[in-house]
Structure formats: C-alpha cells, structure tokens
Tab-separated table of C-alpha atoms and ligand atoms in Angstrom:
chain	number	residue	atom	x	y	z
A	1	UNK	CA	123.035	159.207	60.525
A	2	UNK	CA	124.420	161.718	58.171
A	3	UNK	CA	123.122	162.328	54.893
A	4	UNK	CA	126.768	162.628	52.609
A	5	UNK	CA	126.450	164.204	49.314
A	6	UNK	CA	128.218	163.975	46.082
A	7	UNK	CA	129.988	160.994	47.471
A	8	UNK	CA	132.601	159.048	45.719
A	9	UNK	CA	131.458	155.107	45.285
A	10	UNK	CA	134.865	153.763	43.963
A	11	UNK	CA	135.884	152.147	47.284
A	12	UNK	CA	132.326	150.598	47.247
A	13	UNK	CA	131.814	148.904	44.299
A	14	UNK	CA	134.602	146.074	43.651
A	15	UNK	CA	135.002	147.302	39.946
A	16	UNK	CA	136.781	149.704	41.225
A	17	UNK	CA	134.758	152.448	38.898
A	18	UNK	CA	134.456	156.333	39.689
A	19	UNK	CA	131.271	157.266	40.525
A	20	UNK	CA	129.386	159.313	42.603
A	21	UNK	CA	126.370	159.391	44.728
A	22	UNK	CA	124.171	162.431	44.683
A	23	UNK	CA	123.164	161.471	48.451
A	24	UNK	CA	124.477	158.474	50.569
A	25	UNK	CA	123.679	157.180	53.549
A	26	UNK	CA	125.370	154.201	55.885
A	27	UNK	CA	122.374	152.624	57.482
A	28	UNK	CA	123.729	150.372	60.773
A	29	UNK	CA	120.118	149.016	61.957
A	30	UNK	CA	117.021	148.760	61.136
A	31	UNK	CA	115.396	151.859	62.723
A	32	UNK	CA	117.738	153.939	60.921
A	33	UNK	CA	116.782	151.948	57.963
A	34	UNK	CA	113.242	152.587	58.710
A	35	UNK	CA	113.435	156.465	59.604
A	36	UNK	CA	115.133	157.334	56.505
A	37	UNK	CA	113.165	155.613	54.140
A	38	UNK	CA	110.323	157.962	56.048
A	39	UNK	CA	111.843	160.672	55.794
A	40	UNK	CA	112.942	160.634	51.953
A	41	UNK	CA	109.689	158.832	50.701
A	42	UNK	CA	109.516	160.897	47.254
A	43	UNK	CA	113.287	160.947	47.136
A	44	UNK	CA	114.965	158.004	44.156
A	45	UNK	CA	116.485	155.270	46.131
A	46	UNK	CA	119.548	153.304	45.312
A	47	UNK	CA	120.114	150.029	47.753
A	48	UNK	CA	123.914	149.207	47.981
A	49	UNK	CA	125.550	145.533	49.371
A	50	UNK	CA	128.488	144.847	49.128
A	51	UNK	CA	128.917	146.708	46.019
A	52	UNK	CA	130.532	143.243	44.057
A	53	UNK	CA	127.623	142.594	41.529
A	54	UNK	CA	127.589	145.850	39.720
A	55	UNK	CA	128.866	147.630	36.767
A	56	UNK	CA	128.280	151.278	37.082
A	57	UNK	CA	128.435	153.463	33.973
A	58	UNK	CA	127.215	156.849	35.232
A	59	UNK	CA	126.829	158.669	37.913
A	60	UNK	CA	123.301	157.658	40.672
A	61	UNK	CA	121.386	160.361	40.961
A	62	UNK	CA	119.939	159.077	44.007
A	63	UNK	CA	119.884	159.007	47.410
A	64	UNK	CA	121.991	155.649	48.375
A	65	UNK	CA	121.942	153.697	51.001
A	66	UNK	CA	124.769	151.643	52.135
A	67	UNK	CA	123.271	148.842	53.939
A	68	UNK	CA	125.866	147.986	56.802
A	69	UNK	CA	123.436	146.199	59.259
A	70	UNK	CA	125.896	143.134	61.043
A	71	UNK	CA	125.469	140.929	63.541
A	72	UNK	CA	125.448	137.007	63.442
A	73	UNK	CA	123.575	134.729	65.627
A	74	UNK	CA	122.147	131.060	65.999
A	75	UNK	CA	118.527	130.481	66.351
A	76	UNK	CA	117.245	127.629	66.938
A	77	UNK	CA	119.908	123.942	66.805
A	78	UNK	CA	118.848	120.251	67.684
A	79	UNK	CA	121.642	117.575	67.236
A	80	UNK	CA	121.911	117.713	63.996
A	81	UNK	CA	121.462	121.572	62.584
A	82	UNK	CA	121.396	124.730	63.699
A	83	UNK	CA	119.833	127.840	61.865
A	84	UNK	CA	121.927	130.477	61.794
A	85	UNK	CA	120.773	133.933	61.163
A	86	UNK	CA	123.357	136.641	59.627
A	87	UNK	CA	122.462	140.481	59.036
A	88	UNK	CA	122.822	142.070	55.277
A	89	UNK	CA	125.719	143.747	55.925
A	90	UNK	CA	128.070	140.914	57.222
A	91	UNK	CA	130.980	139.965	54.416
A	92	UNK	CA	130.042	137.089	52.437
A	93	UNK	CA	133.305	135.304	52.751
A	94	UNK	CA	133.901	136.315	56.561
A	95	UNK	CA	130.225	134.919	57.454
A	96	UNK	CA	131.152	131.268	55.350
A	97	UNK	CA	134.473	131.133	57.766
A	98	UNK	CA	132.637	131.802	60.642
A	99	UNK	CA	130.615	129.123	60.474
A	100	UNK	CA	132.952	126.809	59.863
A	101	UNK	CA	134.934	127.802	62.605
A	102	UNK	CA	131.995	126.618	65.026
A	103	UNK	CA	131.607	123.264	62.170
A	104	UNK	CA	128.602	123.911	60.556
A	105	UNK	CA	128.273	122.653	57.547
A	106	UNK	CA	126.934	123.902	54.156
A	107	UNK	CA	128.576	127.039	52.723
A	108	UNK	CA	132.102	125.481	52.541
A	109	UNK	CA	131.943	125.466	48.879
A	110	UNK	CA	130.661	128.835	48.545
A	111	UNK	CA	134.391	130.180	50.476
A	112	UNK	CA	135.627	133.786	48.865
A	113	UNK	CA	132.494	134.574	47.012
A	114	UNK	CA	133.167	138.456	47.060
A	115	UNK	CA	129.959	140.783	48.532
A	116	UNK	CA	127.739	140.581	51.230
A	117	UNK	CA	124.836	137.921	53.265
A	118	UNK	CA	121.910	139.980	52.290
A	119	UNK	CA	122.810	140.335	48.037
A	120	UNK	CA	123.197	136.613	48.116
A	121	UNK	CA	119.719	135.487	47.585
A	122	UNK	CA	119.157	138.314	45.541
A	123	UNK	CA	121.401	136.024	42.342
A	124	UNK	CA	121.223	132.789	44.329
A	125	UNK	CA	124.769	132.742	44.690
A	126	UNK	CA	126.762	129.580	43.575
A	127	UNK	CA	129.937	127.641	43.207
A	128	UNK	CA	131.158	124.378	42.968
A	129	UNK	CA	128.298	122.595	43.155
A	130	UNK	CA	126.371	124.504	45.942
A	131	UNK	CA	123.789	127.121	45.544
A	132	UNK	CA	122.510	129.662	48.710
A	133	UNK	CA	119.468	127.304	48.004
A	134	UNK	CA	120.909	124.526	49.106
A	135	UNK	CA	121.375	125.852	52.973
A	136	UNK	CA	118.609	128.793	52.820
A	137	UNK	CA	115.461	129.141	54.747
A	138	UNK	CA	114.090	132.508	54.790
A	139	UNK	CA	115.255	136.322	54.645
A	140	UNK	CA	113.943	139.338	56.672
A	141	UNK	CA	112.793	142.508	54.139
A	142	UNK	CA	111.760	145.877	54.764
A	143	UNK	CA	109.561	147.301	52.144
A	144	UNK	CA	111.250	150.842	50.417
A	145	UNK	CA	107.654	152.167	49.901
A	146	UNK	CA	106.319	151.618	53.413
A	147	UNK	CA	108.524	150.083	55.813
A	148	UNK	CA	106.420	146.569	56.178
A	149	UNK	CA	108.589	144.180	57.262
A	150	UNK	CA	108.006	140.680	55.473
A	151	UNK	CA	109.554	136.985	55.804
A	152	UNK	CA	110.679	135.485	52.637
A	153	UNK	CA	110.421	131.593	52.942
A	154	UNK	CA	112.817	129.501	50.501
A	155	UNK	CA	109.965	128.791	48.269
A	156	UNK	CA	108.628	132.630	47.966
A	157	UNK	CA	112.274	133.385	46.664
A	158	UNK	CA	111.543	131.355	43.349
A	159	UNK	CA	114.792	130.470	43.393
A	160	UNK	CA	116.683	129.721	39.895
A	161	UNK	CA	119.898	129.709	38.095
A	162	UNK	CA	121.677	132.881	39.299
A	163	UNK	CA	117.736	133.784	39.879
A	164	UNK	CA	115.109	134.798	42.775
A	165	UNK	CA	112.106	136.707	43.179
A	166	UNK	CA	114.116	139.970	44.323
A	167	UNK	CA	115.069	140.045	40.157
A	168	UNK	CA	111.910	139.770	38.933
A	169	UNK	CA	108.311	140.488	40.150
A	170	UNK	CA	109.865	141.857	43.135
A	171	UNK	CA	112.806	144.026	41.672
A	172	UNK	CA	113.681	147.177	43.799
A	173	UNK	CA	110.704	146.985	46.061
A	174	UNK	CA	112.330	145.254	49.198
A	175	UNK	CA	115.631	145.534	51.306
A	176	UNK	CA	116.944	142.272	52.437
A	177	UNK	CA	117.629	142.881	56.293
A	178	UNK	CA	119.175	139.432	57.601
A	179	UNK	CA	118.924	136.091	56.186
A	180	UNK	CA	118.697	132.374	57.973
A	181	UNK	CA	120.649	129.258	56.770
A	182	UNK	CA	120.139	126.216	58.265
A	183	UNK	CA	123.587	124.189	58.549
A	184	UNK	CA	124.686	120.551	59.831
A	185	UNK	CA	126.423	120.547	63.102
A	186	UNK	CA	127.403	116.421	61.908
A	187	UNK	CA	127.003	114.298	58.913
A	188	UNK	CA	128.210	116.926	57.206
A	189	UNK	CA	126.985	116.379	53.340
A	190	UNK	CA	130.924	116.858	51.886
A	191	UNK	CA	131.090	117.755	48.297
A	192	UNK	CA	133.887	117.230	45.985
A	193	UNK	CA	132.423	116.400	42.874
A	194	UNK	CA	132.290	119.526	41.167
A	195	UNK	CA	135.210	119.890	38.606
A	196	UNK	CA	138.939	120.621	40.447
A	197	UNK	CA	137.951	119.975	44.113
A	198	UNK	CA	139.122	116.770	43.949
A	199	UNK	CA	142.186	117.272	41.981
A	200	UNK	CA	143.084	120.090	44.668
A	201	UNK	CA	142.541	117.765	47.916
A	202	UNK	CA	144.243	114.577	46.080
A	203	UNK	CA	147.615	117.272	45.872
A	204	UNK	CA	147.147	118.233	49.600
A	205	UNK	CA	146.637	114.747	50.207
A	206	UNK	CA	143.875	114.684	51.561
A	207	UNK	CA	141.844	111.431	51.236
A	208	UNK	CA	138.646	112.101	54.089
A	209	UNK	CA	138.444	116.259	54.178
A	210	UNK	CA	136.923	118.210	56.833
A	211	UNK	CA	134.702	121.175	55.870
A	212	UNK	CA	137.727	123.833	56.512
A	213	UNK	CA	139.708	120.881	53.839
A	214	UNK	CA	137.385	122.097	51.342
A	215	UNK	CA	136.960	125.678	52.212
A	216	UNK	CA	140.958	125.945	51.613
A	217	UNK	CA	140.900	124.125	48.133
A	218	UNK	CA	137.985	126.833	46.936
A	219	UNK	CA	139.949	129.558	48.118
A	220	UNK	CA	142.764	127.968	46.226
A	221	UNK	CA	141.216	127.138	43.185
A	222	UNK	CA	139.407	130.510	43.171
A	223	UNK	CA	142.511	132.279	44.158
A	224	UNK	CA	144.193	130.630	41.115
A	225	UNK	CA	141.792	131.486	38.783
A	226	UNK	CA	139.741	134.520	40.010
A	227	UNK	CA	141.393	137.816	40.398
A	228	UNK	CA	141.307	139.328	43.858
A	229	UNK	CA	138.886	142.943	43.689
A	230	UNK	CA	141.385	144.309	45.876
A	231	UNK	CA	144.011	144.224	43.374
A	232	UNK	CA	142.329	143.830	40.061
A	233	UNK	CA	138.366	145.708	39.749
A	234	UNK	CA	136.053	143.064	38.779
A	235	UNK	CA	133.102	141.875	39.412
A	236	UNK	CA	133.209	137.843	39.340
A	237	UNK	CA	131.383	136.440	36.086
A	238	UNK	CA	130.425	139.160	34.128
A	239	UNK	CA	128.469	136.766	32.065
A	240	UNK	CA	125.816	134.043	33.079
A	241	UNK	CA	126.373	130.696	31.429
A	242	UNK	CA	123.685	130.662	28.626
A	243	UNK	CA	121.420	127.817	28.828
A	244	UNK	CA	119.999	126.218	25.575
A	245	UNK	CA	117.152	124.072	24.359
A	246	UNK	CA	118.769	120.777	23.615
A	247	UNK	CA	117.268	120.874	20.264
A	248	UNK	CA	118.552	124.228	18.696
A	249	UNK	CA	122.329	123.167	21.010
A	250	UNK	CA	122.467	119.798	18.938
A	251	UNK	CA	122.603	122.163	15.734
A	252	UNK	CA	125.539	124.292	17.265
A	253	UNK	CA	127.071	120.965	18.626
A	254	UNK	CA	127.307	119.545	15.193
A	255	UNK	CA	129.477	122.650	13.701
A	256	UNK	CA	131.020	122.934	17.248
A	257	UNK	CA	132.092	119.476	17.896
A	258	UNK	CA	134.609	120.676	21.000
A	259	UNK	CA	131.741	122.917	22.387
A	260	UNK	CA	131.680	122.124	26.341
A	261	UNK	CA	127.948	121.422	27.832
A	262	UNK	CA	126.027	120.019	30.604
A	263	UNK	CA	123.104	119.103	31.106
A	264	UNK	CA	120.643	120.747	33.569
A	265	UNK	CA	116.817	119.018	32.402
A	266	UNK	CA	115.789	116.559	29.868
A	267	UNK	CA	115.311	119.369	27.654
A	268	UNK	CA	118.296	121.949	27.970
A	269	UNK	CA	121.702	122.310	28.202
A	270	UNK	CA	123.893	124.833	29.873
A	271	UNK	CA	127.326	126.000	27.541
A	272	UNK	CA	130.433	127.418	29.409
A	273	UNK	CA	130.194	130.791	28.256
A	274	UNK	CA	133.775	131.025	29.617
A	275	UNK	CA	134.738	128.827	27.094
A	276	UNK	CA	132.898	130.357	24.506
A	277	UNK	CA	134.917	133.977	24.936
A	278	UNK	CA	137.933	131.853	24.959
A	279	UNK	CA	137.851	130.135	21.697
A	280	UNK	CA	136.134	133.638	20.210
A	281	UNK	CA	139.757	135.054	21.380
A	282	UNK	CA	139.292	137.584	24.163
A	283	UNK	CA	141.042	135.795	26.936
A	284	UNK	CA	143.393	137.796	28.659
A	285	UNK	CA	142.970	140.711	25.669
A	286	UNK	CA	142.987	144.426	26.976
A	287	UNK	CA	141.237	147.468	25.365
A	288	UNK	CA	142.895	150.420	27.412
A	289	UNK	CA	142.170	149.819	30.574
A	290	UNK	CA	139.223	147.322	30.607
A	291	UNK	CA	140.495	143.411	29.534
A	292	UNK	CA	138.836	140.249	29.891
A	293	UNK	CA	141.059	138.282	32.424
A	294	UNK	CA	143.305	136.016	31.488
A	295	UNK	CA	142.721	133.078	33.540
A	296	UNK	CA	139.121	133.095	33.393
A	297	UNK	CA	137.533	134.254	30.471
A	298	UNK	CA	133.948	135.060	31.928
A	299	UNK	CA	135.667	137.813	34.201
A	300	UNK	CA	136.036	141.558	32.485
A	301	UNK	CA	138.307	143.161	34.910
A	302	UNK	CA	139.496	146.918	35.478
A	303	UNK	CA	143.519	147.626	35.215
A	304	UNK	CA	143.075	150.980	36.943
A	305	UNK	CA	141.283	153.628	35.547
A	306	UNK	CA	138.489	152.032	32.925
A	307	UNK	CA	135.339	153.622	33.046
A	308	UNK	CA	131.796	151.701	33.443
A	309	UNK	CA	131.103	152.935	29.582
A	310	UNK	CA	134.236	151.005	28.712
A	311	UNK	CA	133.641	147.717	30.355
A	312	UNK	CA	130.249	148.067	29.115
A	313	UNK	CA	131.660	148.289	25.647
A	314	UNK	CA	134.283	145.389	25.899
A	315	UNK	CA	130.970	143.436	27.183
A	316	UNK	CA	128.811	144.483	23.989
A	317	UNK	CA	131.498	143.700	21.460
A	318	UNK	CA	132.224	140.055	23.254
A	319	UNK	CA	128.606	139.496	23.154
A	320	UNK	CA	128.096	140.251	19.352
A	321	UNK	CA	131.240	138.463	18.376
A	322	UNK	CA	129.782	135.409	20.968
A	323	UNK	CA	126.139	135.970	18.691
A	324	UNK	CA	128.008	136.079	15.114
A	325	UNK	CA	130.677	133.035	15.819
A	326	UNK	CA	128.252	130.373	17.563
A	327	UNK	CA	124.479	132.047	17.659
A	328	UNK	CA	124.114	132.123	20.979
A	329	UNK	CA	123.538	135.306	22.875
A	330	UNK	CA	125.083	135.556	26.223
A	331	UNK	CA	123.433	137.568	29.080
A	332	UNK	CA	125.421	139.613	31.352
A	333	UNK	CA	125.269	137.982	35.211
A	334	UNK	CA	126.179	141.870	36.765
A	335	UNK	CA	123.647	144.565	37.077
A	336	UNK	CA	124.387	146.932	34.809
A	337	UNK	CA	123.719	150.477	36.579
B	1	LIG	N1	136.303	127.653	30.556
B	1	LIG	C1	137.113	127.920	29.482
B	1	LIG	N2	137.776	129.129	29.451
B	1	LIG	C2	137.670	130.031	30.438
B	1	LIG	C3	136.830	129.760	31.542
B	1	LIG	C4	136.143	128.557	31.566
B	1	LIG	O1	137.248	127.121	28.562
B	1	LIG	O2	138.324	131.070	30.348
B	1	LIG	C5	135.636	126.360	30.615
B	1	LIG	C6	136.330	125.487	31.644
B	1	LIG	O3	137.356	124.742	31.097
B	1	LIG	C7	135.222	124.610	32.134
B	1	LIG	C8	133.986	125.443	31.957
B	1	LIG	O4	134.333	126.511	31.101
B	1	LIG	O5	135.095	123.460	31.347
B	1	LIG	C9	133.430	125.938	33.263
B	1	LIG	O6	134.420	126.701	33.951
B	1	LIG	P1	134.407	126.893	35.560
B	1	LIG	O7	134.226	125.587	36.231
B	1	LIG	O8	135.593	127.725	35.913
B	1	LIG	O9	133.083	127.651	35.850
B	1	LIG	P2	132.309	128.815	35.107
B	1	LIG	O10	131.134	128.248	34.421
B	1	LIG	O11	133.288	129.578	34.284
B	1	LIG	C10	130.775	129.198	37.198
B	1	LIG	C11	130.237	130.381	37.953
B	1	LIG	C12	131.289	130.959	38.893
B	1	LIG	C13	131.714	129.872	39.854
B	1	LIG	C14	132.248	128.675	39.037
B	1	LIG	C15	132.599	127.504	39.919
B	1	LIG	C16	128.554	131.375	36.519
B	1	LIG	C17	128.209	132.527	35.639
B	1	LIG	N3	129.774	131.398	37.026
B	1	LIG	O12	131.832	129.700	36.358
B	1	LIG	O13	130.679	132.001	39.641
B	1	LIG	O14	132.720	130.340	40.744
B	1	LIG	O15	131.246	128.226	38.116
B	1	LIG	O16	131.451	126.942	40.443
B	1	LIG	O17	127.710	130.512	36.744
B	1	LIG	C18	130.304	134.353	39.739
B	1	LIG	O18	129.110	134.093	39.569
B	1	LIG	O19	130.734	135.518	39.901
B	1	LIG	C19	131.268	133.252	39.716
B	1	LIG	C20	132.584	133.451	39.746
C-alpha cells in the first residue's frame, strides 16, 4: 500500500474539479484499511467513494483514502429473497445490473445512480420511487478512531429524505465497509408509478415489464435528462428538494398558483426545487465554465475547466435569487468540501 502524495483528485471526483490530495491512499481490504488508520492515528483523514457526491473547492490537506474494497456475494436466500452483501467499493450502477442479471429484485429503479455501494446509505440514495431503504438491511463500519468494527441495522441508520445517521450524530466517525440488501428472487414488487416510467414502457410497448424492462427505461429517462459525469462534471442534484410546512407553502401557493408540490405527511409538502431554478431562469444558463444544465435544472454541471469556488458561486447566487423570488431557501444535496 503506497502512501501517494500531492495527488491529483480530478479523475476521482465526477465534477471533474482539480484538486489535490496532500496524501492518498487506495485501500483494497480491510486489513489495509485497518493498518493504516493505525499507523496515521494523529494524521487528518479524508474518506473517498466514489467521488460523485462532492463539490470540492480547495485543496484536502489530508491524508485520503480511496476506499476500493469489492467483492459481491449472497448470504443467506429462501424461496423468496436472498440477501446480498456488496463491498464499498463496488460501482453503484454495475452492482444494480448485477443483480438483476441473477433476477433479484429491488434496485431496478435505482439503475445509473453514479458512485459507489458503500456512499449509498450515507444520503439514502433514491429515484423513482425507491429509496436504499426500501431493500437495505445493515452495513459493516470500521471506526476511523479505533478500528472497532460495528453492524449498522436499517433502523440504527435513521434513515430520512436524502438522510442517515452517517450525516448527523455519526458524521466522519465510521467507514462503511460492505453493505447487505435483501432482494426478491419472485413476486417481484414492480414499480412504475413514479412520474415517466410508465410513459417510457407504454413507447417500448411494454404492457407486463420484467425488472431489466424497467432498469432500461431509468437508464433512458436518466440518460435523457441527466448528463453523463464522463462527459459533462456534475454531481447529480446539486440541490435537495426543500420540504415545507403545509401552512407557510399554502402562503407561497397562493402567489405561486403553478408552483409544483407533493405531499410527503399530513403536515408538509415537498416543492421541486428543479422547478423552482427553472422558472427563477437559470436553466441551461452558463457563467464561464460552471452552468446549470439544461435539461434538468437541479444539476450545476462543469464544461471543462470551472473551479469548485465557481460552482460554489453559481450555487450561492441560485440560492439567494430561489430565497428573494419565492422565500424558500434551498439546501445543497452535495457535500460541499
Ligand atoms: N422540474 C422542472 N424543471 C427542471 C427539473 C424538474 O420544472 O429543470 C420539475 C419536473 O417537471 C417535475 C419535478 O420538477 O415536475 C420533479 O422532477 P424530477 O422527477 O426530474 O425529479 P427531481 O425532483 O428533479 C429527484 C431526485 C433525483 C432523482 C429524481 C427521480 C432529489 C434532490 N433529486 O429529482 O436524484 O433521480 O427525483 O426520482 O431528490 C440525485 O439525487 O442526484 C438525483 C439525480
């Protein structure tokens, strides 16, 4: 394991951002894991995933380390599920086809999320319906200070919108090792509902779709929509989609008629802040090289050579226009490093 220093992170961070490392590390199991974190106890420690959730706008003065543990397995299965376990390091979107390769059921809907298995519980990751919730049972973490290793059951994650433990109360003490899913082998629990699913099946026609049926009209949807990291830095949703207390949203609603909104308890709503930088204007606008992209509003994306500092600035001005044009402050979804 060789300690690299000064170490460029644009090829790991889908932004695409210059950047460097003051140490880095690839860690490729868990003894490695555990040795270095030994070895550099006093040292500042920076995990890195999959590098897809981040906006960096300096330099880390840190020792990183690249967690690229892999490996994929199943468990435990009866007739009906199997539990599949998948190390941190595995691609996201590789993982999700994998398992529907062998027909298990349950990430379908979450095809082409950029990043990797072991950042996903970190946000609860999400689309079309289907959160990492929905299909998780536990993760595997190593603790930076002393190298305990602890099992995270689905209710110790305090799971939320874009939301877990590992955010909060638990923020930069643990690294997520491998995580468990448990997926249907039949019966599978199909859904279409959620906003152009349908609309993309009905044009394949497809009337009774398999879970590979849905996989492909994600990828297409998201592939229409979502700009691909590989040839546009970005980082997914920069923003999360603010949610409101019905009461102080009926006020907005009456001057904003047209404002979209759904429900998510008896007493809030969520808006589509997507839809909010659209009508503010920003939609497909570019400030040098940073832009907000133009077929998804909620995605700030990098034409080449932007710097964090300048994303981060395109972010700040669409959040005080967002505060000034509906009074509602949006919260970005990335970290901001
Ligand atoms: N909208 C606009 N203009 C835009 C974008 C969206 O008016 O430029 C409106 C749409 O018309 C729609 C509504 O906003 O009525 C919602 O749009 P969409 O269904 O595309 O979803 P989203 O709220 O923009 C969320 C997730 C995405 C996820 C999609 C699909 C968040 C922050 N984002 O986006 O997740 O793929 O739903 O489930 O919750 C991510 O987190 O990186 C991500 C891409």
């Amino acid at each position: 394991m060789e300690i690299l220093h000064n170490f460029s992170l644009k090829n790991y961070n889908t932004f695409g951002i210059e950047a460097s490392a003051k140490q880095f590390v690839n860690v490729q199991n868990v003894t490695d894991l555990t040795s270095i974190l030994k070895q550099n106890k006093t040292a500042k420690k920076f995990i890195l995933g999959g590098g897809s959730n981040m906006l960096l706008t300096q330099n880390i003065n840190a020792l990183v380390l690249h967690i690229d543990l892999k490996g994929k397995r199943i468990i435990q299965e009866n007739d009906d599920f199997v539990w599949v376990e998948s190390q941190a390091g595995e691609n996201w979107h590789e993982f999700v086809l994998w398992t529907i390769a062998q027909n298990f059921g349950g990430l379908e809907n979450m095809s082409l999320i950029p990043g990797n298995v072991g950042t996903t519980p970190i946000q609860n990751i999400g689309a079309y319906g289907t959160e990492i919730k929905d299909t998780f049972v536990s993760c595997k973490a190593i603790t930076i200070e002393n190298q305990e290793i602890k099992k995270f059951t689905k209710e110790e994650c305090h799971f939320g919108y874009r939301e877990s433990i590992f955010k909060n109360v638990a923020k930069d003490q643990y690294i997520i090792t491998s995580v468990v899913f448990k997926l249907t082998k039949r019966n599978h629990k199909i859904n279409t509902s959620y906003g152009d699913i349908l609309g993309e099946l009905e044009k394949n026609n497809i009337t009774n779709p398999s879970l590979k049926d849905v996989s492909n009209a994600v990828i297409a949807i998201r592939q229409s929509k979502l700009p691909d990291p590989k040839e546009l830095g970005n980082s997914g949703s920069f923003f999360k989609n603010p949610i409101l207390l019905k009461t102080d949203f009926e006020k907005i609603h009456q001057q904003f008629p047209e404002m979209k909104y759904y429900e998510v308890s008896e007493t809030e709503v969520k808006v589509p802040a997507g839809w909010l930088i659209e009508q503010a204007g920003f939609k497909g606008k570019r400030f040098g090289d940073a832009g907000i992209h133009k077929n998804q509003a909620l995605v700030l994306v990098n034409y080449g050579n932007a710097t964090g500092q300048e994303i981060l600035a395109v972010s700040k001005t669409i959040q005080d226009t967002i505060f000034k044009t509906f009074g509602i402050h949006i919260e970005a979804e990335v970290n901001v490093i």
